[in-house]
XYZ file of C-alpha atoms in Angstrom:
700
model
C -24.441 -86.472 138.381
C -20.670 -86.621 138.079
C -18.833 -86.240 141.345
C -16.256 -83.450 141.191
C -12.740 -84.683 141.935
C -10.967 -83.080 144.844
C -7.863 -81.097 143.995
C -4.781 -83.144 144.923
C -2.743 -81.952 147.881
C 0.492 -80.211 147.007
C 3.617 -82.201 147.741
C 7.285 -81.342 147.984
C 8.573 -80.789 144.457
C 11.802 -79.655 142.882
C 13.066 -79.377 139.333
C 16.168 -81.260 138.213
C 19.020 -79.914 136.134
C 17.287 -81.062 132.956
C 14.008 -79.398 133.897
C 12.311 -82.649 134.945
C 9.863 -82.763 137.846
C 10.874 -84.566 141.070
C 8.139 -85.144 143.654
C 9.486 -86.286 147.021
C 8.086 -88.311 149.892
C 7.066 -86.802 153.187
C 4.017 -86.369 155.377
C 1.296 -88.655 154.028
C 3.267 -89.359 150.821
C 4.985 -92.755 151.176
C 8.547 -93.530 150.140
C 8.890 -95.256 146.760
C 10.914 -98.470 146.926
C 12.077 -101.228 144.617
C 10.306 -104.581 144.834
C 12.970 -105.551 147.346
C 12.048 -102.629 149.622
C 15.043 -100.433 148.772
C 14.167 -96.702 148.892
C 14.417 -95.011 145.471
C 16.278 -91.713 145.387
C 15.554 -90.748 141.763
C 12.730 -92.142 139.610
C 13.248 -89.679 136.748
C 16.705 -90.590 135.432
C 18.623 -93.723 134.612
C 22.095 -94.217 136.035
C 24.705 -93.077 133.541
C 28.333 -92.148 133.160
C 28.015 -88.379 133.194
C 24.899 -86.346 132.514
C 25.119 -86.983 128.734
C 26.827 -90.367 128.991
C 25.613 -93.891 128.250
C 23.253 -95.801 130.510
C 24.902 -98.289 132.850
C 23.817 -101.928 133.025
C 24.210 -101.961 136.794
C 21.135 -99.721 137.132
C 19.039 -102.275 139.026
C 16.163 -99.855 139.587
C 15.707 -99.162 135.866
C 16.085 -102.834 134.964
C 13.539 -103.940 137.561
C 11.064 -101.235 136.551
C 11.297 -101.756 132.786
C 11.451 -105.540 133.135
C 8.209 -105.580 135.120
C 6.598 -103.215 132.617
C 7.642 -105.400 129.682
C 5.884 -108.375 131.266
C 2.569 -106.710 132.062
C 0.626 -108.087 129.100
C 0.068 -111.650 127.954
C 0.265 -112.127 125.015
C -0.815 -108.813 123.492
C 1.824 -106.138 123.056
C 1.864 -103.659 125.940
C 1.979 -100.813 123.424
C 1.449 -100.872 119.655
C -0.984 -103.769 120.156
C -3.152 -102.870 117.164
C -1.034 -103.145 114.060
C -1.063 -104.077 110.406
C 1.833 -105.111 108.236
C 2.997 -105.803 104.705
C 5.992 -107.183 102.841
C 8.049 -105.241 100.346
C 11.544 -104.146 99.521
C 14.005 -101.305 99.967
C 15.928 -100.142 96.895
C 18.967 -97.874 97.180
C 18.934 -94.935 94.749
C 21.881 -92.885 96.046
C 24.989 -94.448 97.561
C 26.013 -93.567 101.110
C 29.282 -95.506 100.870
C 31.275 -92.394 101.727
C 29.697 -92.187 105.180
C 28.447 -95.722 105.880
C 30.038 -99.134 105.423
C 26.698 -101.004 105.530
C 26.172 -103.093 102.429
C 22.555 -101.917 102.134
C 23.813 -98.359 101.535
C 26.616 -99.228 99.110
C 25.039 -100.754 96.001
C 22.655 -98.526 94.034
C 19.779 -100.515 92.572
C 20.083 -103.415 94.999
C 16.798 -104.486 96.605
C 16.592 -105.630 100.225
C 13.528 -107.565 101.460
C 11.484 -105.648 104.045
C 8.537 -106.077 106.367
C 6.722 -103.037 107.756
C 4.265 -102.885 110.645
C 2.101 -99.826 111.248
C 0.316 -99.465 114.570
C -1.411 -97.270 117.089
C 0.288 -96.907 120.479
C -2.293 -96.694 123.258
C -5.196 -98.825 122.074
C -5.682 -102.526 122.638
C -5.658 -105.035 119.792
C -9.400 -104.689 119.203
C -9.525 -100.886 119.184
C -10.370 -98.741 116.149
C -7.917 -97.486 113.540
C -8.606 -93.752 113.273
C -8.097 -92.724 116.897
C -6.043 -89.728 117.966
C -2.698 -91.374 118.641
C 0.879 -91.723 117.554
C 1.362 -94.295 114.778
C 4.163 -96.815 114.911
C 6.202 -97.097 111.698
C 8.493 -100.103 112.226
C 10.642 -101.413 109.375
C 12.524 -104.719 109.381
C 15.162 -104.911 106.649
C 16.559 -108.376 105.921
C 20.025 -107.265 104.802
C 22.933 -109.421 103.647
C 24.662 -108.571 106.945
C 21.765 -109.362 109.274
C 18.410 -107.862 110.210
C 18.186 -104.120 110.751
C 15.107 -102.866 112.606
C 14.347 -99.167 112.266
C 11.605 -98.902 114.892
C 10.074 -95.465 114.517
C 6.843 -93.473 114.585
C 4.946 -91.071 112.347
C 6.064 -88.238 114.648
C 9.770 -87.304 114.956
C 9.847 -86.668 118.717
C 8.551 -88.412 121.834
C 6.857 -87.607 125.145
C 9.763 -88.426 127.471
C 13.522 -87.968 127.545
C 14.552 -90.923 129.692
C 13.372 -94.518 129.237
C 12.871 -94.910 132.988
C 9.669 -92.877 132.551
C 8.231 -95.090 129.813
C 6.189 -97.293 132.185
C 4.740 -94.174 133.832
C 3.879 -92.557 130.518
C 2.154 -95.657 129.123
C 0.314 -96.355 132.383
C -0.986 -92.780 132.320
C -2.053 -92.996 128.652
C -3.781 -96.377 128.916
C -7.157 -97.060 130.538
C -7.351 -95.876 134.126
C -6.766 -99.010 136.235
C -9.746 -98.719 138.582
C -12.336 -98.431 135.775
C -10.544 -99.843 132.702
C -11.580 -96.982 130.401
C -11.283 -94.910 128.282
C -10.013 -97.176 125.519
C -7.542 -96.009 122.861
C -7.661 -92.346 123.805
C -5.825 -89.923 126.026
C -8.822 -87.726 126.874
C -8.781 -88.489 130.598
C -7.290 -87.244 133.846
C -4.362 -89.631 134.219
C -2.767 -88.801 130.879
C -3.081 -85.052 131.244
C -2.008 -85.184 134.874
C 1.204 -86.930 133.848
C 2.086 -84.750 130.852
C 1.195 -81.528 132.656
C 3.661 -82.552 135.380
C 6.259 -83.454 132.726
C 7.159 -80.275 130.827
C 9.402 -82.313 128.514
C 6.178 -83.739 126.985
C 4.936 -80.342 125.767
C 6.478 -80.571 122.299
C 5.128 -84.060 121.662
C 1.705 -83.191 123.053
C 1.452 -80.434 120.442
C 2.176 -83.002 117.726
C -0.381 -85.386 119.259
C -3.031 -82.651 119.211
C -2.218 -81.843 115.596
C -3.602 -83.567 112.520
C -0.505 -85.815 112.501
C -2.290 -87.985 115.075
C -5.301 -88.720 112.830
C -3.787 -89.721 109.459
C -6.059 -90.488 106.517
C -4.024 -93.584 105.645
C -0.758 -95.321 106.475
C 0.117 -94.521 102.855
C -0.110 -90.778 103.480
C 2.021 -90.414 106.601
C 5.713 -89.865 107.245
C 7.916 -92.113 109.329
C 10.793 -91.080 111.562
C 13.568 -92.941 113.350
C 13.092 -90.403 116.209
C 16.584 -90.821 117.688
C 19.983 -89.645 116.510
C 22.078 -92.580 115.294
C 25.602 -92.855 113.908
C 26.722 -93.958 110.479
C 30.247 -95.435 110.383
C 32.238 -95.630 107.155
C 34.957 -98.084 106.110
C 37.623 -95.908 107.736
C 35.789 -95.933 111.070
C 34.694 -92.283 110.820
C 31.350 -91.327 112.357
C 28.547 -89.152 110.955
C 25.367 -88.430 112.916
C 22.108 -89.343 111.179
C 18.368 -88.984 111.601
C 16.161 -91.218 109.437
C 12.991 -90.153 107.616
C 10.403 -91.961 105.473
C 8.693 -89.591 102.983
C 5.417 -90.828 101.417
C 5.334 -90.668 97.629
C 1.637 -89.695 97.693
C 2.135 -86.733 100.041
C 0.769 -86.103 103.516
C -2.919 -86.197 104.421
C -5.001 -86.419 107.571
C -8.697 -86.319 108.417
C -10.548 -83.891 110.680
C -11.681 -84.925 114.153
C -15.424 -85.073 113.522
C -14.679 -87.189 110.459
C -12.402 -89.528 112.452
C -15.142 -90.186 114.994
C -17.574 -91.155 112.238
C -15.020 -93.284 110.375
C -14.463 -95.334 113.524
C -18.189 -95.995 113.692
C -18.552 -96.804 109.990
C -15.365 -98.860 109.582
C -13.135 -99.498 112.626
C -10.664 -101.205 110.243
C -10.394 -98.191 107.944
C -6.574 -98.038 107.821
C -6.208 -101.801 107.525
C -8.732 -102.004 104.708
C -7.073 -99.100 102.897
C -3.642 -100.765 102.919
C -5.081 -104.164 101.948
C -7.070 -102.740 99.024
C -4.168 -100.627 97.759
C -1.716 -103.521 97.654
C -4.225 -106.070 96.347
C -5.154 -103.696 93.508
C -1.514 -103.160 92.528
C -1.295 -99.592 93.834
C 1.796 -100.304 95.890
C 2.498 -97.755 98.649
C 5.906 -96.155 98.443
C 8.123 -94.007 100.645
C 11.538 -92.454 100.085
C 14.194 -92.992 102.730
C 15.744 -89.681 103.690
C 18.708 -88.974 105.933
C 19.790 -85.862 107.779
C 23.574 -86.056 108.057
C 25.606 -83.812 110.356
C 28.851 -83.733 112.296
C 30.074 -82.798 115.760
C 30.519 -79.169 114.748
C 26.819 -78.861 113.938
C 25.855 -80.814 117.058
C 27.894 -78.437 119.221
C 26.414 -75.310 117.608
C 22.773 -76.465 117.458
C 20.391 -74.738 119.878
C 19.309 -78.079 121.359
C 20.912 -81.356 122.356
C 20.973 -83.900 119.515
C 20.613 -86.674 122.127
C 17.270 -85.322 123.346
C 14.412 -87.412 121.851
C 11.917 -84.607 122.463
C 13.737 -82.457 119.880
C 14.048 -82.534 116.112
C 16.405 -80.921 113.640
C 14.484 -78.691 111.196
C 14.928 -79.758 107.592
C 15.690 -76.156 106.695
C 18.852 -76.408 108.827
C 19.886 -79.908 107.760
C 18.211 -80.900 104.476
C 16.879 -84.421 104.069
C 18.911 -86.319 101.476
C 16.737 -88.939 99.777
C 18.717 -92.117 99.186
C 16.283 -94.950 98.562
C 12.708 -96.109 98.253
C 10.560 -98.476 100.294
C 7.816 -100.267 98.354
C 5.139 -102.492 99.916
C 3.907 -105.012 97.355
C 2.632 -108.100 99.197
C 0.267 -108.743 102.077
C 1.070 -111.487 104.615
C -0.214 -114.973 103.902
C -1.390 -115.190 107.501
C -1.910 -112.232 109.827
C -0.994 -114.012 113.053
C 2.075 -115.849 111.754
C 3.602 -112.682 110.343
C 2.106 -109.379 111.505
C 1.289 -110.523 115.034
C 4.482 -112.517 115.597
C 6.927 -110.085 114.023
C 9.329 -108.813 116.690
C 11.102 -105.487 116.248
C 14.064 -104.600 118.458
C 15.922 -101.285 118.291
C 19.098 -103.172 119.201
C 19.002 -104.934 115.803
C 21.511 -102.969 113.762
C 24.134 -103.878 111.170
C 27.788 -102.955 110.545
C 27.973 -99.276 109.649
C 25.152 -98.190 111.985
C 25.605 -97.455 115.680
C 23.775 -95.959 118.629
C 24.271 -92.656 120.390
C 23.808 -91.939 124.092
C 20.198 -90.836 123.622
C 18.808 -92.005 127.006
C 15.484 -93.118 125.532
C 17.218 -95.160 122.837
C 19.535 -96.733 125.401
C 16.536 -97.920 127.395
C 14.662 -99.145 124.335
C 17.656 -101.298 123.416
C 17.225 -103.148 126.699
C 13.442 -103.187 126.817
C 12.518 -104.424 123.350
C 14.466 -107.674 123.560
C 12.981 -108.379 126.961
C 9.401 -107.649 125.974
C 9.580 -109.728 122.789
C 11.035 -112.623 124.753
C 8.102 -112.436 127.148
C 5.427 -111.889 124.514
C 6.525 -114.667 122.182
C 7.221 -117.237 124.870
C 10.992 -117.361 125.091
C 14.308 -116.425 123.508
C 13.721 -118.403 120.302
C 11.349 -115.901 118.706
C 14.102 -115.316 116.127
C 13.372 -118.833 114.819
C 9.922 -117.730 113.646
C 10.250 -117.203 109.866
C 9.112 -113.548 109.906
C 11.887 -112.743 112.408
C 14.666 -114.935 111.031
C 17.507 -113.391 109.013
C 17.633 -114.184 105.311
C 21.442 -114.222 105.374
C 23.463 -117.155 106.816
C 23.556 -117.230 110.624
C 25.196 -119.487 113.202
C 25.842 -119.444 116.963
C 25.895 -121.704 120.023
C 22.618 -120.553 121.552
C 20.493 -123.614 122.306
C 17.321 -125.070 123.807
C 14.527 -123.017 125.367
C 10.871 -123.029 124.372
C 10.243 -123.906 120.719
C 13.902 -124.207 119.688
C 14.133 -124.886 115.956
C 17.839 -124.336 115.220
C 19.995 -125.979 117.901
C 23.735 -126.390 117.144
C 24.521 -129.577 115.232
C 27.250 -131.913 116.356
C 29.355 -132.171 119.491
C 30.284 -128.563 120.159
C 27.905 -126.111 121.800
C 30.621 -123.780 123.120
C 33.769 -122.009 122.017
C 36.690 -121.929 122.079
C 36.864 -125.634 121.321
C 39.394 -127.904 119.626
C 37.034 -129.830 117.349
C 37.568 -129.777 113.613
C 34.921 -128.505 111.226
C 32.071 -128.867 110.751
C 31.734 -130.184 114.298
C 33.646 -127.222 115.741
C 30.981 -124.693 114.746
C 31.212 -120.929 114.143
C 33.815 -118.445 115.434
C 34.084 -114.656 115.719
C 35.580 -112.605 112.888
C 37.526 -109.330 112.870
C 35.186 -108.244 110.054
C 32.179 -108.505 112.347
C 30.257 -105.710 114.025
C 32.331 -103.232 116.030
C 31.003 -100.283 117.995
C 32.227 -96.757 117.397
C 35.028 -96.122 119.940
C 33.514 -93.018 121.488
C 35.414 -91.822 124.541
C 33.298 -91.555 127.675
C 34.076 -90.153 131.095
C 32.060 -88.729 133.930
C 30.813 -89.453 137.416
C 28.358 -92.288 137.927
C 25.075 -90.520 138.729
C 21.361 -90.145 138.122
C 21.123 -86.766 136.465
C 19.658 -85.256 133.343
C 21.838 -82.948 131.302
C 21.044 -79.238 131.524
C 21.100 -79.253 127.717
C 17.778 -81.142 127.842
C 16.046 -78.411 129.873
C 14.378 -76.349 127.104
C 10.884 -77.831 126.884
C 8.950 -75.156 125.035
C 10.956 -73.566 122.205
C 10.473 -76.332 119.641
C 6.837 -76.731 120.667
C 6.442 -73.062 119.789
C 8.292 -73.564 116.500
C 6.012 -76.461 115.598
C 2.885 -74.405 116.289
C 3.950 -71.369 114.252
C 4.919 -73.692 111.376
C 1.285 -74.767 110.938
C -1.230 -73.092 108.661
C -4.117 -71.224 110.339
C -6.383 -74.204 109.556
C -3.982 -76.594 111.295
C -3.587 -74.260 114.265
C -7.363 -74.208 114.673
C -7.426 -77.996 114.654
C -4.753 -78.082 117.363
C -6.641 -75.640 119.557
C -9.870 -77.573 119.187
C -8.093 -80.876 119.946
C -6.701 -79.483 123.189
C -10.168 -78.243 124.134
C -11.788 -81.588 123.341
C -9.247 -83.629 125.305
C -9.051 -81.331 128.308
C -12.851 -81.052 128.414
C -12.856 -84.756 129.320
C -10.543 -84.083 132.272
C -12.600 -83.930 135.474
C -10.012 -82.170 137.644
C -9.906 -78.387 137.034
C -6.369 -78.070 138.418
C -5.028 -80.387 135.714
C -6.709 -78.364 132.971
C -5.254 -75.138 134.326
C -1.796 -76.678 134.702
C -1.762 -77.734 131.057
C -2.811 -74.278 129.915
C 0.055 -72.852 131.992
C 2.460 -74.782 129.753
C 0.714 -73.670 126.558
C 1.322 -70.047 127.528
C 4.999 -70.721 126.691
C 4.047 -72.203 123.323
C 1.756 -69.468 122.003
C -0.349 -66.876 123.811
C -3.241 -67.095 121.348
C -3.252 -70.893 121.544
C -3.379 -70.828 125.343
C -6.113 -68.187 125.364
C -8.145 -70.134 122.798
C -7.886 -73.346 124.806
C -8.738 -71.533 128.040
C -11.752 -69.917 126.386
C -12.962 -73.273 125.090
C -12.667 -74.696 128.607
C -14.322 -71.710 130.256
C -11.118 -71.197 132.224
C -10.862 -67.672 133.599
C -8.677 -66.009 134.591
C -5.658 -67.463 132.807
C -3.225 -69.292 135.094
C 0.295 -68.029 135.573
C 2.766 -69.469 133.044
C 4.468 -72.643 134.242
C 7.991 -72.267 135.538
C 10.367 -72.696 132.601
C 13.677 -74.418 133.330
C 15.114 -72.454 130.414
C 13.891 -69.305 128.689
C 11.887 -69.911 125.533
C 13.781 -69.163 122.327
C 11.214 -67.101 120.448
C 13.375 -66.372 117.400
C 13.135 -69.823 115.841
C 11.889 -69.572 112.270
C 8.818 -71.521 111.099
C 9.656 -74.838 109.418
C 7.333 -75.494 106.456
C 8.339 -79.178 106.521
C 6.390 -79.557 109.790
C 3.030 -78.741 108.193
C 0.824 -81.374 106.578
C -1.066 -78.927 104.372
C 2.169 -77.450 103.050
C 3.336 -80.939 102.072
C 0.187 -82.442 100.653
C -0.267 -84.118 97.277
C -0.429 -82.400 93.914
C -3.080 -84.737 92.491
C -5.895 -87.117 93.446
C -3.560 -90.107 93.051
C -4.110 -92.816 95.642
C -7.346 -91.224 96.819
C -10.912 -92.539 96.598
C -14.012 -91.004 95.022
C -17.452 -92.122 96.223
C -20.202 -91.818 93.585
C -23.879 -92.051 94.502
C -25.835 -93.645 91.644
C -29.388 -94.817 91.007
C -31.083 -96.709 88.181
C -30.885 -94.820 84.908
C -27.713 -92.897 85.795
C -26.228 -91.097 82.804
C -23.839 -93.715 81.412
C -21.612 -91.220 79.596
C -21.165 -88.970 82.618
C -20.508 -91.904 84.969
C -17.969 -93.404 82.556
C -16.227 -90.056 82.158
C -15.996 -89.529 85.914
C -14.578 -93.008 86.513
C -12.092 -92.586 83.657
C -10.947 -89.185 84.927
C -10.353 -90.632 88.407
C -8.459 -93.666 87.172
C -6.384 -91.475 84.845
C -4.746 -89.894 87.899
C -4.414 -93.259 89.696
C -7.396 -92.668 91.946
C -10.052 -95.264 92.739
C -13.840 -95.227 92.653
C -16.589 -96.841 94.708
C -20.243 -96.753 93.705
C -22.867 -96.215 96.389
C -26.373 -97.308 95.405
C -29.750 -97.995 97.044
C -28.682 -101.677 97.211
C -25.334 -103.452 96.757
C -26.878 -105.437 93.894
C -26.212 -102.260 91.949
C -28.041 -100.388 89.227
C -28.717 -100.313 85.508
C -27.349 -97.235 83.749
C -28.976 -95.273 80.930
C -27.321 -97.502 78.324
C -28.746 -100.648 79.855
C -25.506 -101.803 81.491
C -25.866 -103.607 84.811
C -23.323 -102.239 87.283
C -22.539 -103.720 90.698
C -22.239 -101.270 93.608
C -19.564 -101.497 96.290
C -21.647 -99.869 99.032
C -25.259 -99.410 100.068
C -26.422 -95.886 100.882
C -26.744 -96.533 104.613
C -23.427 -98.448 104.731
C -21.183 -96.177 102.705
C -21.059 -92.760 104.396
C -19.063 -89.951 102.832
C -16.411 -90.137 105.561
C -14.997 -93.182 103.725
C -14.079 -91.053 100.692
C -11.785 -88.190 99.802
C -14.360 -86.593 97.513
C -17.914 -87.457 96.455
C -20.182 -87.157 93.449
C -23.989 -87.287 93.299
C -25.371 -88.707 90.024
C -28.986 -89.776 90.719
C -31.880 -89.563 88.332
C -34.839 -87.374 89.323
C -36.789 -90.487 90.275
C -33.863 -91.851 92.282
C -33.286 -88.539 94.024
C -36.916 -88.333 95.088
C -36.620 -91.774 96.662
C -33.311 -91.021 98.420
C -34.208 -87.596 99.775
C -36.187 -89.280 102.559
C -33.133 -91.311 103.662
C -31.507 -89.790 106.748
C -28.213 -91.464 105.829
C -28.330 -89.812 102.401
C -28.774 -86.401 103.983
C -25.916 -87.186 106.387
C -23.768 -88.267 103.428
C -24.050 -84.820 101.890
C -23.995 -82.793 105.089
C -20.868 -84.567 106.361
C -19.044 -84.176 103.043
C -19.755 -80.457 103.145
C -18.890 -80.097 106.835
C -15.601 -81.934 106.325
C -14.636 -79.514 103.529
C -14.701 -82.133 100.780
C -15.288 -81.447 97.110
C -18.775 -82.424 95.966
C -19.780 -82.954 92.331
C -23.421 -83.213 91.283
C -25.748 -83.428 88.311
C -28.992 -81.484 87.923
C -31.131 -84.159 89.577
C -28.958 -84.026 92.684
C -30.347 -80.565 93.456
C -33.202 -82.450 95.137
C -30.755 -84.198 97.477
C -28.694 -81.062 98.134
C -31.832 -79.186 99.150
C -32.930 -82.046 101.422
C -29.551 -81.870 103.164
C -29.884 -78.101 103.654
C -27.268 -77.296 101.019
C -29.171 -74.555 99.245
C -27.361 -72.491 96.588
C -26.819 -69.568 98.964
C -24.650 -71.637 101.340
C -22.583 -73.417 98.704
C -19.065 -72.494 97.678
C -16.720 -73.220 94.777
C -16.141 -76.717 96.164
C -19.671 -77.792 95.190
C -19.338 -78.358 91.456
C -22.001 -79.039 88.814
C -21.248 -81.733 86.212
C -22.758 -81.581 82.755
C -20.146 -83.197 80.525
C -17.083 -85.393 80.438
C -14.878 -82.290 80.423
C -16.514 -81.210 83.680
C -15.593 -84.583 85.173
C -11.928 -84.105 84.283
C -11.910 -80.597 85.740
C -13.560 -81.842 88.936
C -10.927 -84.546 89.522
C -8.143 -82.042 88.887
C -9.739 -79.741 91.462
C -9.911 -82.644 93.923
C -6.099 -82.737 93.930
C -6.305 -80.030 96.623
C -8.215 -82.639 98.711
C -10.219 -80.171 100.807
C -11.930 -76.803 100.472
C -10.407 -75.498 103.695
C -11.908 -72.006 103.349
C -15.301 -73.615 104.008
C -14.298 -74.832 107.455
C -14.762 -71.494 109.186
C -18.419 -71.550 108.094
C -19.282 -75.041 109.322
C -16.694 -75.540 112.096
C -17.128 -79.307 112.364
C -13.584 -80.137 113.496
């Protein structure tokens, strides 16, 4: 029997100017201190010059807190531990020379070497791929002017507004420290306790409960730079920018029940998918898009452009596509490259600059520190995967594993030694920061312009299709059902009441929560007039063909050779791939006497591994397979997950064994009799799922 957790005692709480929660000491609640014993007056905000100003280096509390956090893991990354990477290139297709002086944005057709690492955030290195989580989308570009790291995610916003809360957020999301579980999931009390006490997280939590958090493949997900940056042109003029990566193959995710089964069948599902795509020559590709805007737009926008929990709808500022990212080579050695690659948000190049986004300011400090710790010292830039491909020179020396110490007598400057002994010097053509004027009192305070925590969460929800909204509701119910403390469940629902009444009621109903709690106190009134943004929906931005997807075909000895050949040809004609699933991996002999090797065995190749399936047994083969529980699961899961299913006449035996009698089928279960039928089936599969079926089976 599970022991019911006691409701926590209420403590003194107030809300800051930015809508953040401050809990204060008193009674049996001890005073928080630094490691030196100094009482902490504000653990929610970094010290900055004015409420919207830059972070100050003298903030000893932030530095101590983030420094300790950065050093918590040896040697695994604290976050983004499970990752997979590939080499490729970026090619400019539309010049940005008018707004950016960076060489990478000035020469159309020029290719820049790149390395990309995809990752989950919360799970450890050995966790599964298809968990509900944010995905890291980190790009290292080896430009002629130095390395530029665009360290983003597959979601355009984040959970917190100030980097000082990053240790708290990650601690809450990771395994609970007394029991060291659950692994790679947020369905537990600590996570939901933290986010339900942090209204700023509401927008991001909605994204995390959406299908964005369970992508079908790295190849089918967007990437975002998250923060607002600056582009600087040759005249020193500034333009604000947000970066986007748009997948050439369109967006696609899986459903939750499917994700659970994928993790059991193939914990390396995303890794294997990327490996197989690149090794087969189907190189993944994304377009780089930029949202460009000026101070006038920033001043008139409903939200603060420095707030990392907000996005700018593409309908307001269109995404201009200026280049393409192609991944065409896997690493020679996983550890040497993917594991040792070090991304730092501070790595920028001339023509790109930071803004005062408080999360970005903290990341700029934290990433260098954590990479130094993880990779053993400051010389991690000497590792080939991290080293620039342009000339570089400085007087930094020694330390663990130094490979590039200064040559000659001089290891300082200025010096009076002639060249080459004198070494490198600064240049007026080097990197210069944008001369933004800053003024304001030195304080720990969040800007009031950060205080709207619900309006964009509402906009995101109403931008989803009804199918996607159902998935979100069910995800909230699943996660909160794992929370043992009723007060935390109710508190989260109180925030959802500001997002959408029907969503909150649906979640409450799924939790058996009655009556509804009062809505949470909103620091700012919700803006309910925001228009839906179609760009925020996956299903509205899916593919228009079966390209890049995988068809699983069940075959037995004697399979109709003409029909099998036609189905394979139709799939490959649209750049899809095929795997054959047979009673044994030795394969089968088709009706023409051809011996064909299978890629999967029936009980090792479940339908969750495929985007669509086809059943082409003979009558004899079907009678043998109908007794296989895994065969029945293959069909039942494909139907429950709204996939398209093709079949020949003999497969009626298998469909009946799986309970898929004619009366329960829909237009997504398609009979194949000829090669023309095969072509039509693959064209139909371009829609990916038969979503109208989902309301019948409700297996999300």
